[in-house]
């Protein structure tokens, strides 16, 4: 066993916590990996879509974050699934979707740091103002607000990598 400290930032655990907060706010709706990756970006950049102040800094080219987030979101959902905080929902058209489990709310209620409270507030705002949109409306929002990366991201392929749809 190495003595290296565990990586928390930009890890499957950090991303998974954001995913269960968003999925819990939207419960009982279920979403695919692409949508959850969009929400992972949007929940920390709510200021970009007319919502509350963004949780993360408005750095230039932040829309490019989506290209590297999909794999991380996939890994995070597997971690949250192992912890019984996310469940698979089979969908005939979309394949597998993800939904917060009933256990997720108990974990989320234990999160009391200022960042966690702000994250829950952004998730509630996102659920009320964005997540209820249809898939075509969400795609339009992402294309309009995140722009040029949508097409590459929508296909699930990036940086020459093969799609890994579950």
Coordinates of N, CA and C in Angstrom, one line a residue:
X1 N 0.8 -1.2 0.0 CA 0.0 0.0 0.0 C 0.9 1.2 0.0
X2 N 0.6 2.2 -0.9 CA 1.4 3.4 -1.0 C 0.9 4.4 0.1
X3 N 1.8 5.3 0.4 CA 1.4 6.4 1.3 C 0.9 7.6 0.7
X4 N 0.6 7.5 -0.6 CA 0.0 8.7 -1.3 C -1.4 9.0 -0.8
X5 N -1.6 10.3 -0.7 CA -3.0 10.7 -0.3 C -3.9 10.5 -1.4
X6 N -5.2 10.1 -1.1 CA -6.2 9.8 -2.1 C -6.5 11.1 -2.9
X7 N -6.8 11.0 -4.2 CA -7.1 12.1 -5.0 C -8.6 12.4 -4.8
X8 N -9.0 13.6 -4.4 CA -10.4 13.9 -4.2 C -11.0 14.8 -5.3
X9 N -10.2 15.8 -5.7 CA -10.7 16.7 -6.7 C -10.6 16.1 -8.1
X10 N -11.7 16.2 -8.8 CA -11.8 15.6 -10.2 C -11.7 14.1 -10.1
X11 N -12.2 13.6 -9.0 CA -12.2 12.1 -8.9 C -13.6 11.5 -9.1
X12 N -13.7 10.2 -9.3 CA -15.0 9.6 -9.4 C -15.8 9.9 -8.1
X13 N -15.2 10.0 -6.9 CA -16.0 10.2 -5.7 C -16.6 11.6 -5.8
X14 N -15.8 12.6 -6.1 CA -16.3 14.0 -6.1 C -17.4 14.1 -7.2
X15 N -17.2 13.6 -8.4 CA -18.1 13.7 -9.4 C -19.4 12.9 -9.1
X16 N -19.2 11.7 -8.4 CA -20.3 10.9 -8.1 C -21.2 11.6 -7.0
X17 N -20.6 12.3 -6.1 CA -21.4 13.1 -5.1 C -22.3 14.1 -5.8
X18 N -21.7 14.8 -6.8 CA -22.5 15.8 -7.6 C -23.6 15.1 -8.3
X19 N -23.3 13.9 -8.9 CA -24.3 13.2 -9.6 C -25.5 12.8 -8.7
X20 N -25.2 12.3 -7.5 CA -26.3 11.8 -6.7 C -27.1 13.1 -6.2
X21 N -26.4 14.2 -6.0 CA -27.2 15.4 -5.6 C -28.1 15.8 -6.7
X22 N -27.6 15.8 -7.9 CA -28.5 16.2 -9.1 C -29.6 15.2 -9.3
X23 N -29.3 13.9 -9.3 CA -30.3 12.9 -9.5 C -31.3 12.8 -8.4
X24 N -30.9 13.1 -7.2 CA -31.8 13.2 -6.1 C -32.8 14.3 -6.2
X25 N -32.3 15.5 -6.7 CA -33.1 16.6 -6.9 C -34.2 16.4 -8.0
X26 N -33.8 15.5 -8.9 CA -34.7 15.2 -10.1 C -35.5 14.0 -9.8
X27 N -35.3 13.3 -8.7 CA -36.0 12.0 -8.4 C -37.5 12.1 -8.6
X28 N -38.2 11.2 -9.3 CA -37.7 9.9 -9.7 C -37.2 9.8 -11.2
X29 N -37.0 10.9 -11.8 CA -36.5 10.9 -13.2 C -35.1 10.2 -13.3
X30 N -34.9 9.6 -14.4 CA -33.6 8.9 -14.6 C -33.0 9.5 -15.9
X31 N -31.7 9.5 -16.0 CA -31.0 10.1 -17.1 C -29.9 9.2 -17.6
X32 N -29.5 9.5 -18.9 CA -28.4 8.7 -19.4 C -27.0 9.4 -19.1
X33 N -25.9 8.7 -19.4 CA -24.6 9.3 -19.0 C -24.4 10.6 -19.7
X34 N -24.8 10.8 -20.9 CA -24.6 12.1 -21.6 C -25.3 13.2 -20.8
X35 N -26.5 13.0 -20.5 CA -27.2 14.0 -19.8 C -26.6 14.3 -18.4
X36 N -26.2 13.2 -17.7 CA -25.6 13.4 -16.4 C -24.3 14.2 -16.5
X37 N -23.5 14.0 -17.6 CA -22.3 14.7 -17.8 C -22.6 16.2 -18.1
X38 N -23.7 16.5 -18.8 CA -24.1 17.9 -19.0 C -24.5 18.5 -17.6
X39 N -25.2 17.8 -16.8 CA -25.6 18.3 -15.5 C -24.4 18.5 -14.6
X40 N -23.4 17.6 -14.7 CA -22.2 17.8 -13.9 C -21.6 19.1 -14.2
X41 N -21.6 19.5 -15.5 CA -21.0 20.8 -15.9 C -21.9 21.9 -15.5
X42 N -23.2 21.8 -15.7 CA -24.1 22.9 -15.5 C -24.3 23.2 -14.0
X43 N -24.2 22.2 -13.1 CA -24.5 22.4 -11.7 C -23.4 23.3 -11.1
X44 N -22.2 23.3 -11.6 CA -21.1 24.1 -11.1 C -21.0 25.4 -11.9
X45 N -21.7 25.5 -13.0 CA -21.7 26.7 -13.9 C -23.1 27.3 -14.1
X46 N -23.9 27.3 -13.0 CA -25.3 27.7 -13.2 C -25.4 29.2 -13.7
X47 N -24.4 30.0 -13.4 CA -24.4 31.4 -13.8 C -24.4 31.5 -15.3
X48 N -23.9 30.4 -16.0 CA -23.8 30.4 -17.5 C -25.2 30.2 -18.1
X49 N -26.2 29.7 -17.3 CA -27.5 29.4 -17.9 C -28.6 30.2 -17.2
X50 N -28.2 31.4 -16.6 CA -29.2 32.2 -16.0 C -29.6 31.9 -14.6
X51 N -28.9 31.0 -14.0 CA -29.2 30.6 -12.6 C -28.4 31.3 -11.6
X52 N -28.4 30.7 -10.4 CA -27.6 31.4 -9.3 C -26.1 31.4 -9.6
X53 N -25.4 32.2 -8.9 CA -23.9 32.3 -9.1 C -23.3 30.9 -9.2
X54 N -22.4 30.8 -10.2 CA -21.7 29.5 -10.4 C -20.9 29.2 -9.1
X55 N -20.8 27.9 -8.9 CA -20.0 27.4 -7.7 C -18.5 27.4 -8.1
X56 N -18.2 27.2 -9.4 CA -16.8 27.1 -9.8 C -16.5 28.4 -10.6
X57 N -15.2 28.7 -10.6 CA -14.8 30.0 -11.3 C -15.1 29.9 -12.8
X58 N -15.4 31.1 -13.3 CA -15.7 31.2 -14.8 C -14.4 31.3 -15.6
X59 N -13.7 30.2 -15.6 CA -12.4 30.2 -16.4 C -12.7 30.2 -17.9
X60 N -11.8 30.8 -18.7 CA -12.0 30.7 -20.1 C -12.0 29.2 -20.6
X61 N -12.6 28.9 -21.6 CA -12.7 27.6 -22.2 C -13.2 26.5 -21.3
X62 N -14.1 26.9 -20.3 CA -14.6 25.9 -19.4 C -15.6 25.0 -20.1
X63 N -16.1 25.4 -21.3 CA -17.0 24.4 -22.0 C -16.2 23.2 -22.4
X64 N -14.9 23.3 -22.6 CA -14.1 22.1 -23.0 C -14.0 21.1 -21.9
X65 N -14.4 21.5 -20.6 CA -14.4 20.5 -19.5 C -15.3 19.3 -19.9
X66 N -16.4 19.5 -20.7 CA -17.3 18.4 -21.0 C -16.6 17.3 -21.7
X67 N -15.6 17.6 -22.5 CA -14.9 16.6 -23.3 C -14.2 15.6 -22.4
X68 N -13.7 16.1 -21.3 CA -12.9 15.2 -20.4 C -13.8 14.6 -19.3
X69 N -15.0 15.1 -19.1 CA -15.8 14.7 -18.0 C -16.6 13.4 -18.2
X70 N -16.9 13.1 -19.4 CA -17.8 11.9 -19.7 C -17.2 10.7 -19.0
X71 N -16.0 10.3 -19.3 CA -15.4 9.1 -18.7 C -15.4 9.2 -17.2
X72 N -15.1 10.4 -16.7 CA -15.1 10.5 -15.2 C -16.5 10.3 -14.7
X73 N -17.5 10.9 -15.4 CA -18.9 10.7 -14.9 C -19.3 9.2 -15.0
X74 N -18.9 8.5 -16.0 CA -19.2 7.0 -16.1 C -18.5 6.3 -14.9
X75 N -17.3 6.6 -14.6 CA -16.6 6.0 -13.5 C -17.3 6.3 -12.2
X76 N -17.7 7.6 -12.1 CA -18.4 8.0 -10.8 C -19.7 7.3 -10.6
X77 N -20.4 7.1 -11.7 CA -21.7 6.4 -11.6 C -21.5 4.9 -11.1
X78 N -20.4 4.3 -11.6 CA -20.2 3.0 -11.2 C -19.8 2.9 -9.7
X79 N -19.0 3.9 -9.2 CA -18.7 4.0 -7.8 C -20.0 4.2 -7.0
X80 N -20.9 5.1 -7.4 CA -22.1 5.4 -6.7 C -23.0 4.2 -6.7
X81 N -23.0 3.4 -7.8 CA -23.8 2.2 -7.9 C -23.3 1.1 -6.9
X82 N -22.0 1.0 -6.8 CA -21.4 0.1 -5.8 C -21.8 0.5 -4.4
X83 N -22.0 1.8 -4.1 CA -22.3 2.2 -2.8 C -23.9 2.3 -2.6
X84 N -24.6 1.8 -3.6 CA -26.1 1.7 -3.6 C -26.7 3.1 -3.5
X85 N -26.0 4.1 -4.1 CA -26.6 5.4 -4.1 C -27.2 5.8 -5.5
X86 N -26.9 5.0 -6.5 CA -27.5 5.1 -7.8 C -28.0 3.8 -8.3
X87 N -29.1 3.8 -9.0 CA -29.6 2.5 -9.5 C -29.8 2.6 -11.0
X88 N -29.6 1.5 -11.7 CA -29.9 1.4 -13.1 C -31.3 1.3 -13.4
X89 N -31.8 2.0 -14.5 CA -33.2 1.9 -14.9 C -33.1 1.6 -16.4
X90 N -33.5 0.3 -16.7 CA -33.5 -0.1 -18.1 C -34.5 0.7 -18.9
X91 N -34.2 1.2 -20.1 CA -35.1 1.9 -21.0 C -34.9 1.4 -22.4
X92 N -36.0 1.0 -22.9 CA -36.0 0.3 -24.2 C -35.4 1.2 -25.3
X93 N -35.6 2.5 -25.3 CA -35.1 3.4 -26.3 C -33.7 3.9 -26.0
X94 N -33.4 4.2 -24.7 CA -32.2 4.9 -24.4 C -31.1 3.9 -23.8
X95 N -31.5 2.7 -23.6 CA -30.5 1.8 -22.9 C -30.6 1.8 -21.4
X96 N -29.5 2.0 -20.8 CA -29.5 2.2 -19.3 C -29.6 3.6 -18.9
X97 N -30.4 3.9 -18.0 CA -30.5 5.2 -17.4 C -30.1 5.1 -15.9
X98 N -29.8 6.2 -15.3 CA -29.4 6.2 -13.9 C -30.4 7.1 -13.1
X99 N -30.7 6.7 -11.9 CA -31.6 7.4 -11.0 C -31.0 7.3 -9.6
X100 N -31.2 8.3 -8.8 CA -30.8 8.2 -7.4 C -31.5 7.1 -6.7
X101 N -30.8 6.4 -5.8 CA -31.5 5.4 -5.1 C -32.2 6.0 -3.9
X102 N -33.0 5.2 -3.2 CA -33.7 5.7 -2.0 C -32.7 6.0 -0.9
X103 N -31.5 5.3 -0.9 CA -30.5 5.6 0.1 C -29.7 6.9 -0.1
X104 N -29.8 7.4 -1.3 CA -29.0 8.7 -1.6 C -29.5 9.8 -0.7
X105 N -30.7 10.0 -0.5 CA -31.2 11.1 0.2 C -30.6 11.2 1.6
X106 N -30.5 10.1 2.3 CA -29.9 10.0 3.6 C -28.4 10.5 3.6
X107 N -27.7 10.2 2.6 CA -26.3 10.6 2.5 C -26.3 12.1 2.2
X108 N -27.1 12.6 1.3 CA -27.2 14.0 1.0 C -27.5 14.8 2.2
X109 N -28.5 14.4 3.0 CA -28.9 15.2 4.1 C -27.7 15.3 5.2
X110 N -26.8 14.4 5.1 CA -25.6 14.5 6.0 C -24.6 15.5 5.6
X111 N -24.7 15.9 4.3 CA -23.7 16.9 3.8 C -24.1 18.3 4.3
X112 N -23.2 18.8 5.1 CA -23.5 20.1 5.7 C -22.5 21.2 5.5
X113 N -21.5 21.0 4.7 CA -20.5 22.0 4.5 C -21.1 23.1 3.6
X114 N -20.6 24.3 3.7 CA -21.2 25.4 2.9 C -21.2 25.1 1.4
X115 N -20.2 24.4 0.9 CA -20.1 24.0 -0.5 C -21.3 23.0 -0.8
X116 N -21.5 22.0 0.1 CA -22.5 21.0 -0.1 C -23.9 21.6 -0.1
X117 N -24.1 22.6 0.8 CA -25.4 23.3 0.9 C -25.6 24.0 -0.4
X118 N -24.6 24.7 -0.9 CA -24.7 25.5 -2.1 C -24.9 24.5 -3.3
X119 N -24.3 23.4 -3.3 CA -24.5 22.4 -4.3 C -25.9 21.9 -4.4
X120 N -26.5 21.6 -3.2 CA -27.9 21.2 -3.1 C -28.8 22.3 -3.6
X121 N -28.5 23.5 -3.3 CA -29.4 24.6 -3.8 C -29.3 24.7 -5.3
X122 N -28.1 24.5 -5.9 CA -28.0 24.6 -7.3 C -28.7 23.4 -8.0
X123 N -28.6 22.2 -7.3 CA -29.3 21.1 -7.9 C -30.8 21.3 -7.9
X124 N -31.4 21.9 -6.8 CA -32.8 22.2 -6.8 C -33.2 23.2 -7.9
X125 N -32.3 24.2 -8.0 CA -32.6 25.2 -9.1 C -32.5 24.5 -10.5
X126 N -31.5 23.6 -10.7 CA -31.4 22.9 -11.9 C -32.6 22.0 -12.2
X127 N -33.1 21.3 -11.1 CA -34.2 20.4 -11.3 C -35.5 21.2 -11.6
X128 N -35.6 22.4 -11.0 CA -36.8 23.2 -11.3 C -36.8 23.9 -12.7
X129 N -35.6 24.2 -13.1 CA -35.5 25.1 -14.3 C -34.9 24.4 -15.5
X130 N -34.2 23.3 -15.4 CA -33.5 22.7 -16.5 C -33.9 21.2 -16.7
X131 N -33.8 20.5 -15.6 CA -33.9 19.0 -15.8 C -35.3 18.5 -16.2
X132 N -36.3 19.4 -16.1 CA -37.6 19.0 -16.5 C -37.8 19.2 -18.0
X133 N -36.8 19.7 -18.7 CA -36.9 19.9 -20.2 C -36.8 18.6 -20.9
X134 N -37.3 18.5 -22.1 CA -37.2 17.3 -22.9 C -35.8 17.2 -23.4
X135 N -35.4 16.0 -23.9 CA -34.1 15.8 -24.4 C -33.7 16.8 -25.5
X136 N -34.6 17.0 -26.5 CA -34.2 18.0 -27.5 C -34.0 19.4 -26.9
X137 N -34.8 19.8 -25.9 CA -34.6 21.1 -25.3 C -33.3 21.1 -24.6
X138 N -32.9 20.0 -23.9 CA -31.6 20.0 -23.2 C -30.5 20.1 -24.2
X139 N -30.6 19.4 -25.3 CA -29.6 19.4 -26.3 C -29.4 20.8 -26.9
X140 N -30.6 21.5 -27.1 CA -30.5 22.9 -27.6 C -29.8 23.8 -26.5
X141 N -30.2 23.6 -25.3 CA -29.5 24.4 -24.2 C -28.0 24.2 -24.2
X142 N -27.6 23.0 -24.3 CA -26.2 22.7 -24.3 C -25.5 23.3 -25.5
X143 N -26.2 23.1 -26.7 CA -25.6 23.7 -27.9 C -25.5 25.2 -27.8
X144 N -26.5 25.8 -27.3 CA -26.6 27.3 -27.2 C -25.6 27.8 -26.2
X145 N -25.5 27.2 -25.0 CA -24.7 27.7 -23.9 C -23.3 27.2 -23.8
X146 N -23.2 25.9 -24.3 CA -21.8 25.3 -24.2 C -21.2 25.3 -25.6
X147 N -22.1 25.2 -26.6 CA -21.6 25.5 -27.9 C -20.9 24.4 -28.7
X148 N -19.8 24.8 -29.2 CA -19.1 24.0 -30.2 C -18.7 22.6 -29.8
X149 N -18.7 22.3 -28.5 CA -18.3 21.0 -28.0 C -19.4 20.0 -28.1
X150 N -20.6 20.5 -28.2 CA -21.8 19.6 -28.2 C -21.7 18.4 -29.1
X151 N -21.4 18.7 -30.4 CA -21.5 17.7 -31.4 C -20.5 16.6 -31.1
X152 N -19.3 16.9 -30.7 CA -18.3 15.9 -30.4 C -18.7 15.1 -29.1
X153 N -19.3 15.8 -28.2 CA -19.6 15.2 -26.9 C -20.9 14.4 -27.1
X154 N -21.8 14.8 -27.9 CA -23.1 14.1 -28.1 C -22.9 12.7 -28.6
X155 N -21.9 12.6 -29.5 CA -21.6 11.3 -30.0 C -21.0 10.3 -29.1
X156 N -20.5 10.8 -27.9 CA -19.8 10.0 -27.0 C -18.4 9.7 -27.3
X157 N -17.9 10.2 -28.4 CA -16.5 10.0 -28.7 C -15.7 11.3 -28.5
X158 N -14.6 11.2 -27.9 CA -13.7 12.4 -27.8 C -12.3 12.0 -27.8
X159 N -11.5 12.9 -28.3 CA -10.0 12.7 -28.3 C -9.7 11.3 -28.9
X160 N -10.4 10.9 -29.9 CA -10.1 9.6 -30.6 C -10.5 8.4 -29.8
X161 N -11.2 8.6 -28.7 CA -11.6 7.5 -27.9 C -13.0 6.9 -28.4
X162 N -13.1 5.6 -28.2 CA -14.3 4.9 -28.6 C -15.4 5.1 -27.6
X163 N -16.6 5.2 -28.1 CA -17.8 5.4 -27.2 C -17.9 4.2 -26.2
X164 N -18.3 4.5 -25.0 CA -18.4 3.5 -24.0 C -19.8 3.4 -23.4
X165 N -20.8 3.5 -24.2 CA -22.2 3.5 -23.7 C -22.3 2.2 -22.9
X166 N -23.0 2.3 -21.8 CA -23.3 1.2 -20.9 C -24.4 0.4 -21.5

